[in-house]
Amino acid sequence: MKNESPYKHAQRLAYLTTVLIIQNNISRLRKCFVLAEKIYVTGNMEIKNAVVNVFLFSVSSFMEMNRPRFIDLLPKILRQQYYRQVITFGI
């Protein structure tokens, strides 16, 4: 697992996060969002790209279609990136 790319890890975290959204597990969902933001803040450019382009894109697309109220749970920096994505891609 250590040799896998940041994109693969972001994909796994996105999958777990969407499962938590489906289960309506707010406490664990918040932890996933906080973890993703921590990874984003402390990571290099490749990791930041993985968080935004894989994790945030997957999760935000899913939230838009299924449960938009979870967007309010995004920490500040991830929420800013989310809004950038929405404006850029017109989700």
Coordinates of C-alpha atoms in Angstrom, one line a residue, residues 4-83:
E4 CA 0.6 3.2 -4.3
S5 CA 0.1 6.6 -5.8
P6 CA -1.7 9.4 -3.9
Y7 CA -4.5 9.1 -6.4
K8 CA -5.2 5.6 -5.4
H9 CA -5.3 6.6 -1.7
A10 CA -7.6 9.5 -2.5
Q11 CA -9.8 7.1 -4.4
R12 CA -10.1 4.8 -1.4
L13 CA -10.8 7.7 0.9
A14 CA -13.5 9.0 -1.5
Y15 CA -15.1 5.5 -1.6
L16 CA -15.2 5.3 2.2
T17 CA -16.6 8.8 2.4
T18 CA -19.4 8.1 0.0
V19 CA -20.3 5.0 2.0
L20 CA -20.5 7.1 5.1
I21 CA -22.7 9.6 3.3
I22 CA -25.1 6.7 2.3
Q23 CA -25.1 5.5 5.9
N24 CA -25.7 9.0 7.2
N25 CA -22.8 8.5 9.6
I26 CA -22.1 12.1 10.4
S27 CA -19.4 11.7 13.1
R28 CA -17.2 9.4 10.9
L29 CA -17.9 11.6 7.8
R30 CA -16.6 14.6 9.6
K31 CA -13.4 12.7 10.5
C32 CA -12.9 11.8 6.8
F33 CA -13.4 15.4 5.8
V34 CA -10.9 16.6 8.4
L35 CA -8.4 13.9 7.4
A36 CA -8.7 14.9 3.7
E37 CA -8.2 18.5 4.6
K38 CA -5.1 17.7 6.7
I39 CA -3.7 15.6 3.9
Y40 CA -4.4 18.5 1.5
V41 CA -2.8 21.2 3.8
T42 CA 0.3 19.2 4.6
G43 CA 0.8 17.5 1.2
N44 CA 3.0 18.4 -1.7
M45 CA 1.5 19.5 -5.1
E46 CA 0.9 15.9 -6.3
I47 CA -1.0 15.1 -3.1
K48 CA -3.0 18.3 -3.2
N49 CA -4.0 17.5 -6.8
A50 CA -5.1 14.0 -5.7
V51 CA -7.2 15.4 -2.9
V52 CA -8.9 17.9 -5.2
N53 CA -9.1 16.0 -8.5
V54 CA -10.0 12.5 -7.1
F55 CA -11.4 12.8 -3.5
L56 CA -13.2 16.1 -3.7
F57 CA -14.5 15.7 -7.2
S58 CA -15.9 12.2 -6.5
V59 CA -17.4 13.1 -3.1
S60 CA -18.8 16.5 -4.3
S61 CA -20.4 14.9 -7.3
F62 CA -22.0 12.3 -5.2
M63 CA -23.1 14.8 -2.6
E64 CA -24.7 17.1 -5.2
M65 CA -26.7 14.2 -6.6
N66 CA -27.7 12.6 -3.3
R67 CA -27.3 14.7 -0.3
P68 CA -26.3 18.4 -0.7
R69 CA -26.7 19.1 3.0
F70 CA -23.3 17.3 3.6
I71 CA -21.5 20.1 1.8
D72 CA -21.8 22.2 5.0
L73 CA -19.7 19.6 6.8
L74 CA -16.7 20.3 4.7
P75 CA -13.9 22.0 6.5
K76 CA -13.1 25.6 5.4
I77 CA -10.2 24.8 3.0
L78 CA -11.9 21.8 1.4
R79 CA -15.1 23.9 1.0
Q80 CA -13.1 26.6 -0.8
Q81 CA -11.7 24.0 -3.1
Y82 CA -15.2 22.6 -3.6
Y83 CA -16.6 26.0 -4.6

